[in-house]
Coordinates of C-alpha atoms in Angstrom, one line a residue:
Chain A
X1 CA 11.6 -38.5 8.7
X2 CA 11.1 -35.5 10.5
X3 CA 7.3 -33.5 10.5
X4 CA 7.0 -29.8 11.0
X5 CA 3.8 -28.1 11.4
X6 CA 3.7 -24.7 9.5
X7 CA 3.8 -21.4 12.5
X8 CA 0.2 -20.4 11.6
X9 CA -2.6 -22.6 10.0
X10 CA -5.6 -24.4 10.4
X11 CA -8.8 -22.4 12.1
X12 CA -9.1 -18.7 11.3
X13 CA -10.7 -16.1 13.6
X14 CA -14.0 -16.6 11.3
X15 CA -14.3 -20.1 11.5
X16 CA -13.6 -20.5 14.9
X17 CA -16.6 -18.0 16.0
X18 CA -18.9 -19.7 13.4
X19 CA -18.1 -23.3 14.9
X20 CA -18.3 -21.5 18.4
X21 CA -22.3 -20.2 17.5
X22 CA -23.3 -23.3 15.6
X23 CA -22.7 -25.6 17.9
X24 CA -24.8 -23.7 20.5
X25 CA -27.8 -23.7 18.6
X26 CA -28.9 -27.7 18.5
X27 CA -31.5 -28.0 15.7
X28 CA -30.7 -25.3 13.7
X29 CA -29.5 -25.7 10.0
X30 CA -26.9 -23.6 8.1
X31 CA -28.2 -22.2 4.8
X32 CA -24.6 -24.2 2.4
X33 CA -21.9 -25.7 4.4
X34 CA -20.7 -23.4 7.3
X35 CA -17.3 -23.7 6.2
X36 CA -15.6 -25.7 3.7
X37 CA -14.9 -29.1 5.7
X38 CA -16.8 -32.3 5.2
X39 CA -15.9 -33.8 8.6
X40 CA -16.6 -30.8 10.7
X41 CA -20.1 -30.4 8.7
X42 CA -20.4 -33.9 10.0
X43 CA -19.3 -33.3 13.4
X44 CA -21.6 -30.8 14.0
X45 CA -24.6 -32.7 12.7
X46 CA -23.5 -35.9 14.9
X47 CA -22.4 -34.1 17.8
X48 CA -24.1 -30.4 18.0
X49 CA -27.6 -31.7 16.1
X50 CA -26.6 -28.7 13.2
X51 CA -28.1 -29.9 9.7
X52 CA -26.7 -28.7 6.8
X53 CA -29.5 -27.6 4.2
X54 CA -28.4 -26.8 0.4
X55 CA -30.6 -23.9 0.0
X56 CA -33.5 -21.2 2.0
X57 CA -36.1 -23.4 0.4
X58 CA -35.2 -26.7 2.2
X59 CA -35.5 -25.1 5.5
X60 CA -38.7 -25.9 7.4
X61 CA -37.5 -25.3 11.0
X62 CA -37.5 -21.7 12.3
X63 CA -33.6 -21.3 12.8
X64 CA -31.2 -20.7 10.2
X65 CA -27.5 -19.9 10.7
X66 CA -25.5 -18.1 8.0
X67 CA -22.8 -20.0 6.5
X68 CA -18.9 -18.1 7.1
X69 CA -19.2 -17.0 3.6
X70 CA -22.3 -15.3 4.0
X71 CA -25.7 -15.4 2.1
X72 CA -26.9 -13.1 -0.8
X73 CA -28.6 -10.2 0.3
X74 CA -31.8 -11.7 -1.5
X75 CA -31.7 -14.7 0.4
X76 CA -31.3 -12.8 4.1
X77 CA -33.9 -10.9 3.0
X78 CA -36.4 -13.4 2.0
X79 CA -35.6 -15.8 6.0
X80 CA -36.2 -12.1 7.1
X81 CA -39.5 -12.1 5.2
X82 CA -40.6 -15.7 6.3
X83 CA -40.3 -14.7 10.0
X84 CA -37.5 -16.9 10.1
X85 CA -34.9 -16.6 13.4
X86 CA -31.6 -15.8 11.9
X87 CA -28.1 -16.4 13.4
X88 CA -25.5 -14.7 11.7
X89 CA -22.1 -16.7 11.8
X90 CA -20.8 -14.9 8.6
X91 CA -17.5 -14.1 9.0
X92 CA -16.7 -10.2 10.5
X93 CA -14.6 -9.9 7.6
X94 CA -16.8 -11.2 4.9
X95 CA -19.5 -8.3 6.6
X96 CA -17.1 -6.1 5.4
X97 CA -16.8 -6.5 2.2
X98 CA -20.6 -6.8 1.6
X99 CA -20.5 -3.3 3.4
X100 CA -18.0 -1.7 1.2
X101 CA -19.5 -3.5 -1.9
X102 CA -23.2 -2.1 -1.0
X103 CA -21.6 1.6 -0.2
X104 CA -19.6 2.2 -3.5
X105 CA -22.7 0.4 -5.3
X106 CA -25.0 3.5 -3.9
X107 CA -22.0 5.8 -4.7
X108 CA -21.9 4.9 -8.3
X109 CA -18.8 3.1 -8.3
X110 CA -19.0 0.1 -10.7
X111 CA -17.7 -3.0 -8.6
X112 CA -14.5 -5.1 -9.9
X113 CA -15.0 -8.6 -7.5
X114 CA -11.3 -10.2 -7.7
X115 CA -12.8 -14.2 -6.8
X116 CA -13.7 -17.3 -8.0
X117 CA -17.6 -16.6 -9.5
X118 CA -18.4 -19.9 -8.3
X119 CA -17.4 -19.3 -4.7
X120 CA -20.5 -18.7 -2.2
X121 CA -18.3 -15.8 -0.8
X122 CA -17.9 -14.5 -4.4
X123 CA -22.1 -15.0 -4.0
X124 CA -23.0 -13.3 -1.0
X125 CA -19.9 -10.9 -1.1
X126 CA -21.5 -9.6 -5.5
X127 CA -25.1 -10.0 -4.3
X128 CA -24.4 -6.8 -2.7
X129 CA -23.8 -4.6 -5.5
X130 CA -26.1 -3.0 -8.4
X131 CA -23.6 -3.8 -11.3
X132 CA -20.8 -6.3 -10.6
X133 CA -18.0 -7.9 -12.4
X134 CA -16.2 -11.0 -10.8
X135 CA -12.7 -11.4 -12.4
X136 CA -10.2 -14.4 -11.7
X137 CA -7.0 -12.3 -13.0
X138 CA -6.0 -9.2 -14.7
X139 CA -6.8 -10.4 -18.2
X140 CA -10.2 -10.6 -17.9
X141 CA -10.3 -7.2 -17.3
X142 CA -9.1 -6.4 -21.3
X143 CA -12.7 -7.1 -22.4
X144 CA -14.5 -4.8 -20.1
X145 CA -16.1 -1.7 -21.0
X146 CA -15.9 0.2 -17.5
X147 CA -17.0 3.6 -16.4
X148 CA -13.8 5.9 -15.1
X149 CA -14.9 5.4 -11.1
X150 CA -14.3 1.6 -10.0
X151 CA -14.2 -0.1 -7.2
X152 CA -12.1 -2.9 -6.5
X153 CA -12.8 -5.5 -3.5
X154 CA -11.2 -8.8 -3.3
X155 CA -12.5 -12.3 -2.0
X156 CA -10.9 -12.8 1.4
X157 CA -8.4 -15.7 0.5
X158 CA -6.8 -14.2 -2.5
X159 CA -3.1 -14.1 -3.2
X160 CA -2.3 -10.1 -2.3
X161 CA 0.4 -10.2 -5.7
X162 CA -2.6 -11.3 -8.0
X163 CA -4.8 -8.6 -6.5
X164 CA -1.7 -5.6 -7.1
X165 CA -2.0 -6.9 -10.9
X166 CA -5.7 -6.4 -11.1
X167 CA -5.1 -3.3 -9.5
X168 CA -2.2 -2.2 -12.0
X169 CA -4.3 -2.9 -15.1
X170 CA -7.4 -0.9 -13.6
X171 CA -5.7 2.1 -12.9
X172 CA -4.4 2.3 -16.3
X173 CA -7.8 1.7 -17.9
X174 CA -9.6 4.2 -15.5
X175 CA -9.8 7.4 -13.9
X176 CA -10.4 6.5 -10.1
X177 CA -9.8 3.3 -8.9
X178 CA -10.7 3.1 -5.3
X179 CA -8.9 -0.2 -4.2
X180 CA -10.2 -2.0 -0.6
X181 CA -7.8 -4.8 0.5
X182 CA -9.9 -7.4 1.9
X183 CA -7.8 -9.9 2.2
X184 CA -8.0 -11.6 5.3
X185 CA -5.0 -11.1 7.3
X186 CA -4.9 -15.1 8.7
X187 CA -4.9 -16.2 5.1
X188 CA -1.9 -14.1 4.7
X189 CA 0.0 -15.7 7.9
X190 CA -0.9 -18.8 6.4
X191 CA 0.2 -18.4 3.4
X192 CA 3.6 -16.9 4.3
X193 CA 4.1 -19.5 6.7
X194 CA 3.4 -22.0 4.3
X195 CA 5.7 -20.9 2.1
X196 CA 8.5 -20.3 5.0
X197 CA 8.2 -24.2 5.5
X198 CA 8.0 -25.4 1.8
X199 CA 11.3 -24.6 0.9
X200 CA 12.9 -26.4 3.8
X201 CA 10.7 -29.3 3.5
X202 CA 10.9 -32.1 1.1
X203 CA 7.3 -32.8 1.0
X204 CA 4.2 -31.0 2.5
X205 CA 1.1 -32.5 3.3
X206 CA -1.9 -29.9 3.0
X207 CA -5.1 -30.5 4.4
X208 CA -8.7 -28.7 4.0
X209 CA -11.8 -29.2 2.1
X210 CA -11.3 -29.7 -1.3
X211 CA -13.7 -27.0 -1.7
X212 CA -11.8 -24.5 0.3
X213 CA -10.5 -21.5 -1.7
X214 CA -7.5 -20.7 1.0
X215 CA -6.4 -24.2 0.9
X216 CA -6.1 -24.5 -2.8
X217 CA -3.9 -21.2 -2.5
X218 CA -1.6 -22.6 -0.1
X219 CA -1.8 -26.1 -1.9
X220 CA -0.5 -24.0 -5.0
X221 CA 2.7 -22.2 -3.3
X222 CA 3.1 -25.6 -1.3
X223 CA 3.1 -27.1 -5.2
X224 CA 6.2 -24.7 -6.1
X225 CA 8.5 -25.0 -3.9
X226 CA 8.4 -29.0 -3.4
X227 CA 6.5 -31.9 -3.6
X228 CA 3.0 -31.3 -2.0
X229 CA -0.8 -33.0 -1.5
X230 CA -3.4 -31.9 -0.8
X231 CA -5.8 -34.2 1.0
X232 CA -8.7 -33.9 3.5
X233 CA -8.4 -37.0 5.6
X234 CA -5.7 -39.8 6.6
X235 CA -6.9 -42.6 4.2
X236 CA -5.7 -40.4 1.6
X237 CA -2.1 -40.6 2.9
X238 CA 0.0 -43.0 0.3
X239 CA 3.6 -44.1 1.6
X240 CA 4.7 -44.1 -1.4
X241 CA 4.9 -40.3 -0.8
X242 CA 7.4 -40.3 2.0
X243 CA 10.0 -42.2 0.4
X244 CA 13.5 -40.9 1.3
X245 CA 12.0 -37.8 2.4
X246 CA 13.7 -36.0 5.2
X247 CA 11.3 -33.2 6.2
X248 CA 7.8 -33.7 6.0
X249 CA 5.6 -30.1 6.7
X250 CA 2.4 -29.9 7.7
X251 CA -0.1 -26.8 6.8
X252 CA -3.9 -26.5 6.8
X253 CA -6.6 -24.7 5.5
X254 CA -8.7 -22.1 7.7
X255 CA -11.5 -24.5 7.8
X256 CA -9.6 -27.2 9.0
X257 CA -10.6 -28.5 12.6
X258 CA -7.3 -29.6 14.7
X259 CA -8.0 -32.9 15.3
X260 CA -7.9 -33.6 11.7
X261 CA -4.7 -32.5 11.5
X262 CA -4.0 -34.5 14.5
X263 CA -5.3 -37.9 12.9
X264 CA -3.3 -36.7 9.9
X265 CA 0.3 -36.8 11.9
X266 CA -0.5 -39.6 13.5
X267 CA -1.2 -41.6 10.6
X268 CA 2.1 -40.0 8.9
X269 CA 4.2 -41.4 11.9
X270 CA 2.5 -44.9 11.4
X271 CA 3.8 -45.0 8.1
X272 CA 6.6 -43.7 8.2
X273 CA 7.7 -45.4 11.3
Chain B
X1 CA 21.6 9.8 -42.1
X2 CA 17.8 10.0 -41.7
X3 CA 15.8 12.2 -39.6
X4 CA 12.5 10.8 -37.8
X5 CA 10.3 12.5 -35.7
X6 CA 8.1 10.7 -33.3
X7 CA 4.7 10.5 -33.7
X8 CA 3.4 12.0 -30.9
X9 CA 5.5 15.2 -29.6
X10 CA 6.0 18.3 -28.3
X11 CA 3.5 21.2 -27.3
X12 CA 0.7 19.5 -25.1
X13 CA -2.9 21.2 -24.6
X14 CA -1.9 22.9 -21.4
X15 CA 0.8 24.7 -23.1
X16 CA -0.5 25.4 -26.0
X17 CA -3.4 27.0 -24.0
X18 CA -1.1 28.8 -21.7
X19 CA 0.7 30.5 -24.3
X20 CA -2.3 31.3 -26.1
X21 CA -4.2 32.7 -22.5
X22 CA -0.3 34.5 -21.9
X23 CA 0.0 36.2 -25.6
X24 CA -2.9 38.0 -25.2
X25 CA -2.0 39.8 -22.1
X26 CA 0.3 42.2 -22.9
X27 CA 2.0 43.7 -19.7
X28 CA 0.5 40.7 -17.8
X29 CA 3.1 38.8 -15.4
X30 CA 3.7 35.3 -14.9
X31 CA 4.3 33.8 -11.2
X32 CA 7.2 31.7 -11.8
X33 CA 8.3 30.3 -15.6
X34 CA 4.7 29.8 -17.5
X35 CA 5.8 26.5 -19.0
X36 CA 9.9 24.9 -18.4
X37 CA 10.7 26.1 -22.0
X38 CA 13.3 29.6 -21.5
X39 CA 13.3 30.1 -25.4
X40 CA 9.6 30.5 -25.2
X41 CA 9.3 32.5 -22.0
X42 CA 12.0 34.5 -23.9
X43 CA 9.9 34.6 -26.6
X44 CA 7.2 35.8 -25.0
X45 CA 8.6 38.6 -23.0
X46 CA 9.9 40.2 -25.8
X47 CA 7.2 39.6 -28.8
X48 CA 4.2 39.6 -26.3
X49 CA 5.5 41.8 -23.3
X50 CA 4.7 38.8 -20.6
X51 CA 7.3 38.9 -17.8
X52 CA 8.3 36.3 -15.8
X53 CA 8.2 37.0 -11.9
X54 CA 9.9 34.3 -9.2
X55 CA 7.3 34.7 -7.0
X56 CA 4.2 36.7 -6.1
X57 CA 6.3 39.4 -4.0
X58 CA 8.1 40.9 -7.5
X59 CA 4.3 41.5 -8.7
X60 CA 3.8 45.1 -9.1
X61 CA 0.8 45.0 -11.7
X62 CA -2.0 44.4 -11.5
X63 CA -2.4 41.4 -13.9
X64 CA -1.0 38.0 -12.7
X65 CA -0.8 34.6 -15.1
X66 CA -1.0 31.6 -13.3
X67 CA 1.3 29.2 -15.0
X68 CA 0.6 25.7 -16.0
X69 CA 2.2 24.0 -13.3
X70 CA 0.0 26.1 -10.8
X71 CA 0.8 28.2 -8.1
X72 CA 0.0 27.5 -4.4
X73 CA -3.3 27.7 -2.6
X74 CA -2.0 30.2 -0.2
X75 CA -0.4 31.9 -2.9
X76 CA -3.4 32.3 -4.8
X77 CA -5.5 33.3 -1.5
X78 CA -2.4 36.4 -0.9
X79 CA -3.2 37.0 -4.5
X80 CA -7.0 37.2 -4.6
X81 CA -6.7 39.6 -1.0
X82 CA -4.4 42.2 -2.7
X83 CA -6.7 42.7 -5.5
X84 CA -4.7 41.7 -8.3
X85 CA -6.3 40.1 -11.1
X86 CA -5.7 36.4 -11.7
X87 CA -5.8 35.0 -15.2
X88 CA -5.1 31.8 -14.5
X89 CA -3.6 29.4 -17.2
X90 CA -3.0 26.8 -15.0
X91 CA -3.6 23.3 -17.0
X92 CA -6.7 21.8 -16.5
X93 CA -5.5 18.5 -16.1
X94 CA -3.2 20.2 -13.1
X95 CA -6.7 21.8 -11.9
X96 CA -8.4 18.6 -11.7
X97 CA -5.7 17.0 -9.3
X98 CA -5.7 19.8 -6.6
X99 CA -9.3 19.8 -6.4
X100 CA -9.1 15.9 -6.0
X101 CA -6.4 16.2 -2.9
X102 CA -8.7 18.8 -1.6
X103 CA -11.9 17.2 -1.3
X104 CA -9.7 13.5 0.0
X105 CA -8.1 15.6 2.5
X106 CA -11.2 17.3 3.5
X107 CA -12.6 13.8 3.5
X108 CA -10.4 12.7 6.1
X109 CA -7.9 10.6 3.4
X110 CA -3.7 10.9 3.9
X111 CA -2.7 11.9 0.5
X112 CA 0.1 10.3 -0.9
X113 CA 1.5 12.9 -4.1
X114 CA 3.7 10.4 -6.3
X115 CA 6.4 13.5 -7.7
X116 CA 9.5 15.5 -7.3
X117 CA 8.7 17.3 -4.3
X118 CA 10.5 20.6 -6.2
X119 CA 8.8 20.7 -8.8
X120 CA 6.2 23.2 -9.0
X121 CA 3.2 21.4 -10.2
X122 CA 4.0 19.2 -7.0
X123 CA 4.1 22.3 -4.6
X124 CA 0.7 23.3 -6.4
X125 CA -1.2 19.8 -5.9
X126 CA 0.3 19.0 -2.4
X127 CA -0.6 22.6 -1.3
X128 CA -4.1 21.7 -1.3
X129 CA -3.8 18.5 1.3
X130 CA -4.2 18.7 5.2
X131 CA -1.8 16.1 5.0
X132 CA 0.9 15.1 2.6
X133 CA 3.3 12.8 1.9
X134 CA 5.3 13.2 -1.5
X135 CA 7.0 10.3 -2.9
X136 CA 9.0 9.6 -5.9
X137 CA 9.7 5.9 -5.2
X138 CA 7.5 3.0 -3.6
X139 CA 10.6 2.1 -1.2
X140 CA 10.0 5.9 0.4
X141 CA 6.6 4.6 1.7
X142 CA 8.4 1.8 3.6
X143 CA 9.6 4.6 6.9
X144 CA 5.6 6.2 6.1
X145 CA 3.5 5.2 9.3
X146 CA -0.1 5.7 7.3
X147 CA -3.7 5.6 7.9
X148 CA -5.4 2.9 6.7
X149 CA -7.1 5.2 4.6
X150 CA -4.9 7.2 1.7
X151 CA -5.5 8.4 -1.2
X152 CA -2.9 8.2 -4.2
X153 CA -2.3 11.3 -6.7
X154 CA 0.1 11.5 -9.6
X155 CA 2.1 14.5 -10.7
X156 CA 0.7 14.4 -14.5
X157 CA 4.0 13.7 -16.2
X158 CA 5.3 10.3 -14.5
X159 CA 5.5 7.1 -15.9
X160 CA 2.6 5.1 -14.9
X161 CA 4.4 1.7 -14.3
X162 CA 6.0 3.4 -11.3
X163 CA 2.8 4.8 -10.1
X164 CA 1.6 1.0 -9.9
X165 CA 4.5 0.2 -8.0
X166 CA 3.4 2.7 -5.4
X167 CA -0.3 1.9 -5.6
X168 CA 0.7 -2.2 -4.5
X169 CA 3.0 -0.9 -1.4
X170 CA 0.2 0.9 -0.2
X171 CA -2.4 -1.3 -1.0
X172 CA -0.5 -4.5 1.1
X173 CA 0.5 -1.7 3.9
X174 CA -3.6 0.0 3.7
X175 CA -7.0 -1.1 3.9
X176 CA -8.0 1.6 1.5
X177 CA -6.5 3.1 -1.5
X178 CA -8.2 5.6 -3.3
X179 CA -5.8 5.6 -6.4
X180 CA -6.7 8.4 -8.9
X181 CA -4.4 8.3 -12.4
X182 CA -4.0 12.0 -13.0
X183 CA -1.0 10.7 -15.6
X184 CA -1.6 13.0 -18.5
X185 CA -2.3 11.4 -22.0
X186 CA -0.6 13.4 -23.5
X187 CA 2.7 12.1 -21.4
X188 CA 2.1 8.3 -21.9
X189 CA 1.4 9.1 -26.0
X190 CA 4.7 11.5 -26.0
X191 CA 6.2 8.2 -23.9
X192 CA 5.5 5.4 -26.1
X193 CA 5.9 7.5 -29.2
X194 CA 9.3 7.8 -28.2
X195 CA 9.7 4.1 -26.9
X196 CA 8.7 3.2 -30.5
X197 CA 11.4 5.6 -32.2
X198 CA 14.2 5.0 -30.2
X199 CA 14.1 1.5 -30.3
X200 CA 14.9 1.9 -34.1
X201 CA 17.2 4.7 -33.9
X202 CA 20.6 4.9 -33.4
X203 CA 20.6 7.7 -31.7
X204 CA 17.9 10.3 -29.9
X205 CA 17.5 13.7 -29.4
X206 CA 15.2 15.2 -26.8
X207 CA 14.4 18.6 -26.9
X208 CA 13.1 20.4 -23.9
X209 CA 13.4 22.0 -21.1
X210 CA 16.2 21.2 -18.6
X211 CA 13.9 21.4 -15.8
X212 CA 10.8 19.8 -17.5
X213 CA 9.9 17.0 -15.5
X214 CA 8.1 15.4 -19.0
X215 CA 11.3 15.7 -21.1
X216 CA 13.5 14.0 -18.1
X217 CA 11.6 11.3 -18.6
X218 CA 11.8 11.1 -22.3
X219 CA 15.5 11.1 -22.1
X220 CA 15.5 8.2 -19.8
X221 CA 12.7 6.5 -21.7
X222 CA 15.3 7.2 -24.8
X223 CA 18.7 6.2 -23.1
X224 CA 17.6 2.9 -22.1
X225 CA 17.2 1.8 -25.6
X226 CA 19.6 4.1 -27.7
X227 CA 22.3 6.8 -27.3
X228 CA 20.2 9.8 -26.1
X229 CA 20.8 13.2 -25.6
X230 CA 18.8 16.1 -23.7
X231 CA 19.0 19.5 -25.6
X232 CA 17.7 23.0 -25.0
X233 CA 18.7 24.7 -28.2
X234 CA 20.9 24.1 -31.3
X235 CA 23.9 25.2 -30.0
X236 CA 24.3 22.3 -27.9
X237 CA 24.7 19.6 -30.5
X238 CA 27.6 18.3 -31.0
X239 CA 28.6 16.6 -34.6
X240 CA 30.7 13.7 -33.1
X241 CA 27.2 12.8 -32.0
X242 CA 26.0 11.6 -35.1
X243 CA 29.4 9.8 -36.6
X244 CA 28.0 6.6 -38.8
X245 CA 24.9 7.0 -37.2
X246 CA 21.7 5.5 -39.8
X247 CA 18.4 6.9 -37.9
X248 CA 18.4 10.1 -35.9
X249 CA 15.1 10.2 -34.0
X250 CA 13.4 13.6 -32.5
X251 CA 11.5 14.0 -29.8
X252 CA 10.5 16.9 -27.6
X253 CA 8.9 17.7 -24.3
X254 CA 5.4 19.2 -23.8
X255 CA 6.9 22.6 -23.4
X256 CA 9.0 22.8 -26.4
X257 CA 7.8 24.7 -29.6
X258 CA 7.8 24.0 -32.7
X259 CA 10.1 26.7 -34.1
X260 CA 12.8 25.2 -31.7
X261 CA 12.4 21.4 -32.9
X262 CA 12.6 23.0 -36.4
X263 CA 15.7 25.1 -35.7
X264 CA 17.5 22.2 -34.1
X265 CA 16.5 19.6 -37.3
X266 CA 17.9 22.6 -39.6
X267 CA 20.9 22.1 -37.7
X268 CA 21.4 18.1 -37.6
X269 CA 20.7 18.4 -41.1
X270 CA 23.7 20.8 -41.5
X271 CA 25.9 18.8 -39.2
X272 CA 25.2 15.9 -41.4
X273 CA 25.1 17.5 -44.6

């Protein structure tokens, strides 16, 4: 069987840096997961000395570093408050959209989020506005009562097609829809090379956090085009799976550290040796 | 046969307010047609004295209409310098849309105008923009090299799933899109009014100008779904038309009076007698 790795995946621009800064501040804990994988949270605790607290309120040393996904504004403002030493590894282009979302607030624009609510970039990205509305497709707009000026921002691992229909149904409801595409470029490449590689391959192997929003995308255009897994380390790998497959492809999620995908092939070859 | 007329038709509020602003200025000229109807602008020249000038060179009064299409900002500027007096009967709902590409372009936005770049309600928006791009297709922004801001205007009498189409090309090509639906009601009631008719009727007839952007698209609206055919007067039907035909629906564009739809239903019902 033959294994192809996907022409862009794995570590984004964002996650990269925030690795980069946590790992040069020994002691320091990140307020949530920095990004969305288990074994690089672990990583960084074993080898960097970076805890990983669940909230502002378990933090009792003096330096806290910002999570990729960003904090709510209440939160940065409360460490600010406690005279806590703040390192920001939020993601340049989550900033932005908090930016945009705090901007068209003041303006008087009511905000359309396009994200998963439960998301802590959904979190720290709404936190920003005065009146939000986080919607997960174009259908949940049908209920809404909304002013004629809205703005719409998306999460930065959305699917750009899903966004255009949330953007399609807004314009015909309102007046002025002022629309800021936020998706993050790297989860584009990703995603188009993901789907490049899916429909020559037989099976793909997808690897992230299970937690990880740009994973689960390209888990889900993986999932139509052939047969596909998503996993986050090797002992997940069944042979069963390779079975009289000829191409196996390889993608990963923004959050995923190389040498996980490393151990992953490796293991692959094992089995399918 | 029977004879249906759609629910929603004919004369819009901009054209009923133009002729109404237009009959009561006896002597008065129009720059260009006042609304795409030649019956009515016949009408009015000889039962109201209005004439109908190509441009603002032929003025020699002192009175000048502004039809509801608009005229040009420069235009209105050479008007305002010589003196003349402006009564201006341009349709608020074309108003509203130059004043938006104004204050974008001023604001530093690239306006993209989704029309018929002949068209004068087109030449009256776009004339109002620093910079311009007029489009009547979303495979026309493909050549465009664009800023990453633009803003996105609507002649008022296009079909609003093609204005979507536009607004996703520029949001995947754009960081911002500034999408403003200046699609009249009035058009998208006339629309599905006619959607609903024709897909019961055997065969259409749309009544309206031959250069009236709205009643174009009423005809193709109709001809998609029935045999359909685009008529200025009664003089133009044609009785083959209506051989064992059941349902003859009517419909009419926003600048088509009522005393022609009633002249042209006299006549069907003559022809089918």
């Amino acid at each position: 069987m033959k294994i192809e790795i996907a022409k862009s995946c794995g570590f984004c621009f964002g996650v990269k840096r925030a690795v980069q800064i946590a790992s040069k501040h020994r002691g320091a804990s990140t307020i949530g997961e920095l990004i969305h994988n288990s074994q690089e949270i672990a990583r960084l605790k074993d080898e960097c000395g970076v805890k990983t607290l669940k909230n502002i309120n378990e933090l009792s040393g003096e330096t806290a570093i910002i999570r990729t996904h960003g904090i709510t504004k209440s939160d940065l403002a409360t460490l600010k408050e406690r005279g806590t030493k703040v390192i920001d590894a939020t993601c340049p282009f989550v900033t932005k959209p908090q930016q945009i979302v705090e901007k068209m607030s003041a303006e008087g624009y009511e905000i359309i989020f396009f994200g998963d609510s439960e998301h802590p970039e959904s979190k720290s990205v709404t936190s920003y506005a005065n009146k939000v509305y986080i919607v997960s497709n174009a259908d949940e707009l049908e209920k809404l009562k909304l002013r004629n000026k809205v703005a719409l921002i998306s999460q930065t691992t959305k699917k750009l097609e899903n966004f255009n229909k949330i953007a399609a149904a807004l314009i015909s409801k309102c007046k002025e829809v002022r629309v800021f595409n936020t998706i993050c470029d790297a989860t584009f490449k990703n995603q188009e090379a993901c789907q490049e590689l899916a429909k020559r391959a037989d099976i793909m192997i997808v690897i992230g956090g299970k937690t990880s929003s740009n994973t689960k995308q390209l888990f889900y255009i993986a999932s139509e085009l052939c047969d596909a897994h998503h996993i986050e380390n090797a002992d997940e790998l069944e042979p069963a799976w390779f079975k009289d497959k000829e191409l196996c492809g390889i993608t990963a999620g923004a959050s995923t550290p190389e040498w996980i995908i490393t151990q992953i092939i490796d293991k692959i070859k094992q089995i399918t040796a």
